[in-house]
Coordinates of C-alpha atoms in Angstrom, one line a residue:
M24 CA -307.8 166.8 26.0
A25 CA -308.6 167.6 22.3
F26 CA -305.0 167.6 21.6
H27 CA -304.4 164.3 23.3
C28 CA -307.2 162.8 21.1
G29 CA -305.8 164.0 17.9
S30 CA -302.4 162.4 18.9
L31 CA -303.6 159.1 19.7
A32 CA -305.8 159.2 16.2
L33 CA -302.5 159.8 14.6
L34 CA -300.8 157.0 16.3
L35 CA -303.4 154.1 15.6
I36 CA -303.3 155.3 12.0
C37 CA -299.6 154.7 11.8
V38 CA -300.2 151.3 13.5
A39 CA -302.6 150.4 11.1
G40 CA -300.2 151.4 8.3
T41 CA -297.8 148.8 9.5
L42 CA -300.8 146.2 9.6
Q43 CA -301.3 146.2 5.8
P44 CA -301.5 143.3 4.2
I45 CA -298.1 141.3 3.2
K46 CA -297.7 141.0 -0.5
S47 CA -297.4 137.5 -1.5
S48 CA -293.7 138.2 -2.9
E49 CA -293.0 139.7 0.6
Y50 CA -294.2 136.5 2.2
I51 CA -291.9 134.2 0.3
G52 CA -289.1 136.6 0.4
K53 CA -288.3 140.0 -0.5
L54 CA -286.9 140.5 -3.8
I55 CA -283.1 140.3 -4.0
P56 CA -280.8 142.9 -5.6
R57 CA -279.8 141.6 -9.0
H58 CA -276.1 141.0 -7.9
D59 CA -277.1 138.7 -5.8
K60 CA -276.2 134.6 -6.7
W61 CA -280.0 133.5 -6.2
A62 CA -281.1 136.6 -8.4
Q63 CA -278.6 135.4 -11.1
A64 CA -280.5 131.8 -11.0
I65 CA -283.5 133.3 -12.9
K66 CA -281.4 132.9 -15.9
G67 CA -282.1 129.5 -16.1
E68 CA -278.5 128.0 -16.3
Y69 CA -278.3 125.2 -14.2
I70 CA -276.9 122.2 -16.0
P71 CA -273.4 122.3 -16.0
M72 CA -271.4 122.4 -19.1
Q73 CA -269.5 119.3 -18.4
F74 CA -272.4 117.2 -18.6
Y75 CA -272.7 118.1 -22.1
D76 CA -269.3 117.7 -23.1
A77 CA -268.9 114.6 -21.2
M78 CA -271.9 113.1 -23.2
R79 CA -270.2 114.3 -26.4
S80 CA -266.8 112.9 -25.8
A81 CA -268.5 109.5 -24.8
E82 CA -270.8 109.4 -27.9
N83 CA -267.7 110.3 -30.0
S84 CA -265.7 107.4 -28.8
K85 CA -268.6 105.0 -29.1
Q86 CA -268.5 105.9 -32.7
A87 CA -264.7 105.3 -33.1
F88 CA -265.0 102.0 -31.5
Q89 CA -268.2 101.1 -33.5
N90 CA -266.1 102.1 -36.7
Q91 CA -263.3 100.0 -35.8
I92 CA -265.3 96.8 -35.2
R93 CA -267.2 97.5 -38.8
N94 CA -263.4 97.7 -40.3
F95 CA -262.4 94.4 -39.0
G96 CA -263.5 92.4 -41.9
E97 CA -262.2 94.6 -44.7
H98 CA -258.6 94.8 -42.6
L99 CA -258.7 91.2 -42.4
Q100 CA -259.5 90.4 -46.1
R101 CA -256.5 93.2 -46.9
N102 CA -253.8 91.8 -44.5
L103 CA -254.5 87.9 -44.7
T104 CA -255.2 87.3 -48.5
M105 CA -252.4 85.3 -50.1
S106 CA -253.0 86.5 -53.4
N107 CA -251.2 89.9 -52.1
V108 CA -248.0 87.7 -51.0
L109 CA -247.8 85.8 -54.3
S110 CA -248.2 89.2 -56.3
L111 CA -244.9 90.2 -54.6
R112 CA -242.4 87.4 -55.8
H113 CA -239.5 88.9 -57.5
E114 CA -237.1 86.4 -59.2
N115 CA -238.8 83.4 -57.4
Q116 CA -238.2 85.2 -54.3
L117 CA -240.8 86.4 -52.0
N118 CA -240.8 89.6 -50.3
T119 CA -240.7 88.3 -46.7
E120 CA -240.0 91.8 -45.2
H121 CA -243.4 93.2 -46.7
Q122 CA -245.4 89.9 -45.5
R123 CA -243.9 90.6 -41.9
R124 CA -244.9 93.8 -42.1
K125 CA -248.5 92.5 -43.1
L126 CA -248.6 90.3 -40.3
H127 CA -247.3 92.8 -37.9
E128 CA -250.2 95.0 -39.0
L129 CA -252.8 92.5 -37.9
S130 CA -251.3 92.6 -34.2
A131 CA -251.7 96.8 -34.5
F132 CA -255.1 96.5 -36.0
F133 CA -255.8 94.5 -32.4
Y134 CA -253.8 97.1 -30.6
T135 CA -255.6 100.0 -32.0
A136 CA -259.0 98.2 -31.2
A137 CA -258.3 97.8 -27.6
D138 CA -256.8 101.4 -27.3
V139 CA -260.4 102.6 -28.8
A140 CA -262.1 100.2 -26.3
G141 CA -260.4 101.6 -23.6
V142 CA -261.2 105.0 -24.5
F143 CA -264.6 104.4 -25.0
A144 CA -264.7 102.6 -21.6
R145 CA -262.8 105.9 -19.9
D146 CA -265.3 108.3 -21.5
S147 CA -268.3 106.2 -20.8
E148 CA -267.3 106.2 -17.0
I149 CA -267.0 109.9 -17.0
S150 CA -270.2 110.5 -18.7
F151 CA -271.8 108.5 -16.2
E152 CA -270.0 109.9 -13.2
V153 CA -270.8 113.6 -14.2
A154 CA -274.2 112.8 -14.9
K155 CA -274.4 111.7 -11.0
N156 CA -272.6 114.9 -10.3
S157 CA -274.9 117.1 -12.3
S158 CA -277.7 115.6 -10.6
Y159 CA -276.3 116.3 -7.1
T160 CA -275.2 119.9 -8.5
L161 CA -278.6 120.6 -9.3
L162 CA -279.7 119.3 -6.0
L163 CA -277.3 122.0 -4.5
Q164 CA -278.8 124.9 -6.4
L165 CA -281.9 124.3 -4.2
R166 CA -279.6 125.0 -1.3
Q167 CA -279.4 129.0 -2.6
I168 CA -282.8 129.7 -1.5
P169 CA -282.7 132.1 1.4
S170 CA -283.8 130.5 4.5
T171 CA -285.9 133.7 5.7
Q172 CA -289.3 132.0 4.7
P173 CA -292.0 131.7 6.7
I174 CA -292.4 128.1 8.7
P175 CA -295.1 127.1 6.4
V176 CA -292.9 127.5 3.3
K177 CA -290.1 126.3 4.9
M178 CA -292.1 122.6 5.4
L179 CA -293.0 122.8 2.1
L180 CA -289.5 123.2 0.9
T181 CA -288.1 120.8 3.2
N182 CA -290.2 118.1 2.0
Y183 CA -289.6 119.1 -1.8
F184 CA -286.0 119.1 -1.2
A185 CA -286.0 115.5 0.4
E186 CA -288.2 113.9 -2.3
M187 CA -285.7 115.5 -4.9
E188 CA -282.8 114.0 -2.9
F189 CA -284.3 110.4 -2.7
F190 CA -284.4 111.2 -6.6
H191 CA -281.0 111.4 -7.0
I192 CA -280.4 108.4 -4.8
M193 CA -282.3 106.5 -7.1
F194 CA -280.9 108.0 -10.1
S195 CA -277.5 107.3 -8.8
E196 CA -278.0 103.7 -8.3
I197 CA -279.7 103.0 -11.6
I198 CA -276.4 104.8 -13.0
D199 CA -273.9 102.8 -11.4
E200 CA -275.7 99.7 -12.8
A201 CA -275.4 101.1 -16.1
L202 CA -271.5 102.0 -15.3
E203 CA -271.1 98.2 -13.8
Y204 CA -272.1 96.5 -17.0
T205 CA -270.6 98.9 -19.4
Q206 CA -267.1 98.5 -17.9
N207 CA -266.9 95.1 -17.1
I208 CA -268.0 94.3 -21.0
L209 CA -265.7 97.2 -22.5
L210 CA -263.0 96.2 -20.2
A211 CA -263.0 92.3 -21.1
T212 CA -263.0 93.4 -24.7
Q213 CA -260.0 95.5 -24.5
K214 CA -258.4 92.9 -22.6
T215 CA -259.0 90.2 -25.2
F216 CA -257.8 92.4 -28.2
T217 CA -254.6 93.3 -26.2
Y218 CA -253.8 89.9 -25.3
Y219 CA -254.3 88.6 -28.8
A220 CA -252.0 91.3 -30.3
D221 CA -249.3 90.4 -27.6
V222 CA -249.4 86.7 -28.4
Q223 CA -249.1 87.7 -32.1
R224 CA -246.3 90.0 -31.4
F225 CA -244.6 87.5 -29.3
V226 CA -244.8 84.6 -32.3
L227 CA -243.5 87.1 -35.0
E228 CA -240.6 88.1 -32.3
N229 CA -239.6 84.8 -30.8
W230 CA -240.7 82.0 -33.1
N231 CA -238.5 82.8 -36.0
F232 CA -240.8 82.3 -38.8
K233 CA -239.4 81.0 -42.0
G234 CA -241.5 83.1 -44.2
D235 CA -241.4 81.3 -47.5
A236 CA -244.6 81.0 -49.5
F237 CA -245.9 77.9 -48.1
C238 CA -245.3 79.1 -44.5
C239 CA -247.2 82.3 -45.2
K240 CA -250.0 80.5 -46.9
E241 CA -250.3 78.3 -43.8
Y242 CA -250.0 80.6 -41.2
M243 CA -252.4 83.1 -42.9
E244 CA -255.0 80.6 -43.0
F245 CA -254.5 79.8 -39.4
L246 CA -254.6 83.6 -38.4
K247 CA -257.3 84.5 -40.8
H248 CA -259.6 81.7 -39.0
Y249 CA -258.7 82.6 -35.3
S250 CA -258.6 86.0 -35.7
D251 CA -262.2 86.3 -37.1
Q252 CA -263.3 83.6 -34.5
I253 CA -261.7 85.5 -31.3
F254 CA -262.9 89.0 -32.7
K255 CA -266.2 87.7 -33.1
C256 CA -266.2 86.4 -29.7
A257 CA -264.7 89.7 -28.2
V258 CA -267.4 91.9 -29.8
G259 CA -270.2 89.5 -29.3
R260 CA -273.7 90.0 -27.8
G261 CA -272.4 91.4 -24.8
L262 CA -270.8 94.2 -26.5
D263 CA -274.2 95.4 -28.3
I264 CA -275.8 95.1 -25.1
A265 CA -273.3 97.5 -23.4
F266 CA -273.6 100.0 -26.5
D267 CA -277.4 99.8 -25.9
V268 CA -277.4 100.3 -22.3
F269 CA -275.1 103.4 -23.0
A270 CA -277.3 104.8 -25.4
M271 CA -280.2 104.0 -23.2
T272 CA -278.6 105.8 -20.2
E273 CA -277.5 108.8 -22.2
L274 CA -280.9 109.5 -23.3
T275 CA -282.5 109.0 -19.7
S276 CA -279.6 111.4 -18.4
K277 CA -280.4 114.0 -20.6
Y278 CA -284.0 113.8 -20.0
V279 CA -283.5 114.0 -16.5
M280 CA -281.4 116.6 -16.5
R281 CA -284.1 118.9 -18.2
Q282 CA -286.8 118.0 -15.6
L283 CA -284.6 118.7 -12.9
E284 CA -283.6 121.9 -14.7
F285 CA -287.4 122.8 -15.7
R286 CA -288.4 122.1 -11.5
I287 CA -285.6 124.0 -10.2
Q288 CA -286.2 127.2 -12.7
R289 CA -290.2 126.6 -11.6
L290 CA -288.9 126.9 -8.2
F291 CA -287.1 130.1 -8.3
N292 CA -289.6 131.6 -10.1
C293 CA -292.5 130.9 -7.7
L294 CA -290.3 132.1 -4.6
Y295 CA -288.6 135.3 -6.6
L296 CA -291.4 136.7 -8.2
G297 CA -294.4 136.0 -5.9
S298 CA -297.7 135.0 -6.6
Y299 CA -297.0 132.0 -4.2
E300 CA -300.8 130.6 -4.1
I301 CA -300.8 130.6 -8.0
R302 CA -296.9 129.5 -8.9
C303 CA -295.9 127.5 -6.1
K304 CA -298.9 124.7 -6.1
F305 CA -296.8 121.9 -6.7
L306 CA -294.6 122.3 -3.6
Q307 CA -298.0 121.2 -1.8
N308 CA -297.5 117.6 -3.3
A309 CA -294.0 116.7 -4.0
E310 CA -294.3 113.4 -4.5
K311 CA -296.6 113.9 -7.6
D312 CA -294.6 116.7 -9.2
F313 CA -291.8 113.7 -9.1
E314 CA -293.7 110.9 -10.2
M315 CA -293.0 111.1 -14.0
L316 CA -289.2 111.3 -13.1
F317 CA -289.1 108.0 -10.9
T318 CA -291.5 106.5 -13.9
K319 CA -288.7 107.4 -15.9
I320 CA -286.3 105.8 -13.6
E321 CA -288.6 102.4 -13.1
E322 CA -288.8 102.3 -17.2
L323 CA -285.1 102.5 -17.1
E324 CA -284.6 99.6 -14.6
I325 CA -286.7 97.4 -16.5
F326 CA -284.7 98.1 -19.6
Y327 CA -281.7 96.8 -17.4
D328 CA -283.3 93.9 -16.2
I329 CA -284.3 92.7 -19.7
K330 CA -281.1 93.5 -21.4
I331 CA -278.5 92.9 -18.7
K332 CA -279.5 90.1 -16.2
N333 CA -282.6 88.8 -17.6
G334 CA -284.8 90.0 -14.3
R335 CA -281.9 89.9 -11.7
V336 CA -281.1 93.5 -11.4
S337 CA -282.4 94.1 -8.4
S338 CA -281.0 91.2 -6.3
L339 CA -277.3 91.7 -7.9
R340 CA -277.4 95.6 -7.3
Q341 CA -277.8 94.4 -3.5
R342 CA -274.9 92.1 -3.7
R343 CA -272.6 94.6 -5.7
Q344 CA -270.5 95.4 -2.7
A345 CA -269.7 92.2 -1.8
H346 CA -268.6 91.1 -5.2
I347 CA -266.2 94.1 -5.9
E348 CA -263.0 92.1 -5.8
E349 CA -264.2 89.1 -7.5
D350 CA -265.8 90.9 -10.5
A351 CA -262.1 92.9 -10.5
T352 CA -260.6 89.2 -10.5
N353 CA -262.8 88.0 -13.2
S354 CA -262.1 90.9 -15.4
V355 CA -258.7 90.4 -15.4
K356 CA -259.0 86.7 -16.9
A357 CA -261.8 87.7 -19.3
H358 CA -259.6 87.0 -22.1
D359 CA -259.8 83.0 -21.2
N360 CA -263.4 83.1 -22.4
C361 CA -262.6 84.1 -26.1
I362 CA -259.0 82.8 -26.8
P363 CA -258.3 79.0 -26.2
E364 CA -256.0 77.7 -23.9
D365 CA -252.1 77.7 -24.9
F366 CA -252.9 79.5 -28.0
P367 CA -251.6 79.4 -30.6
R368 CA -249.2 76.5 -30.4
S369 CA -251.7 74.0 -29.0
Q370 CA -253.9 74.9 -32.0
M371 CA -251.2 74.5 -34.8
H372 CA -251.0 71.3 -36.7
K373 CA -247.8 69.9 -37.4
S374 CA -247.0 71.4 -41.0
L375 CA -247.6 74.8 -39.7
K376 CA -245.4 74.2 -36.6
L377 CA -242.4 73.4 -38.9
C378 CA -242.5 77.0 -40.1
F379 CA -240.9 78.0 -37.1
Y380 CA -237.6 77.5 -36.0
N381 CA -238.0 78.2 -32.2
I382 CA -241.3 77.5 -30.7
T383 CA -241.7 78.5 -27.1
E384 CA -244.3 78.9 -24.6
Y385 CA -246.1 82.5 -24.2

């Protein structure tokens, strides 16, 4: 009997040992070996490098395009100034080959400007798409969290994931708004430059320009006037707004990425390092934790609302899908807004037309 009681006491001690309070780190999830994928996330490197690379490329493209625009006045003055032509007289004969080269350089400048605008359109589109994809990538980082969590923790995590997913949807929508506007403006500008350069090249190659001093003066004055007018139309207020929209979207995207990275790092820390009651309080109110980020998105939307559509951003966003084909058609004809109809034939006065032997319709 004594032996039996002793055995029972020993058994109770063993059972009591198994019922010791669970430490917070064990409650949240057992520590994971260092080679585990989740454990590696403790390093805190979540934002894809493609995000920064895409932003850098787009910023460089924007600078190149802005530099090209700033150089227009100097280029126009250098290539379409009559004093340059008159200084080329040799035995009363005008160096027509040199002058033809100058005229071709004008169309080459517009071709280059069109190419640079196209590069910025491409790189800015890539940067916006990468920003959306990076937000989704950060969301997927949360899926690395082990599923062996107690039910109360799972419920909090599910709610937190849902809030972040909703934020990703809102962030993607606002990025799409910027993408739509900047692409329409940049591609319209590119088409205007290309069309104008095509017209100039067609005239030089097919109209048989006389190239004497009088005709050079007349044609240069004509081109100087319309080149300046068409260029200013193409790079007008819409392009300035596109630059502003790109810059503000880029700034907001970087802020959002850093904030999402911070939240993911904090979540991993609280689950991995334990002390759930202290480190994971933010999980109990996911809406409040994302409130600042949603406010940032609202501020960006207000910026778009003022800059782009004068109060019609939200309604236009709802109709975007219904107008995709219409917008594409309008983009193709965008040069009509800046280049006069039947240019340049209808705009030439009679004396200038006499400087060409074979005027044909473009």
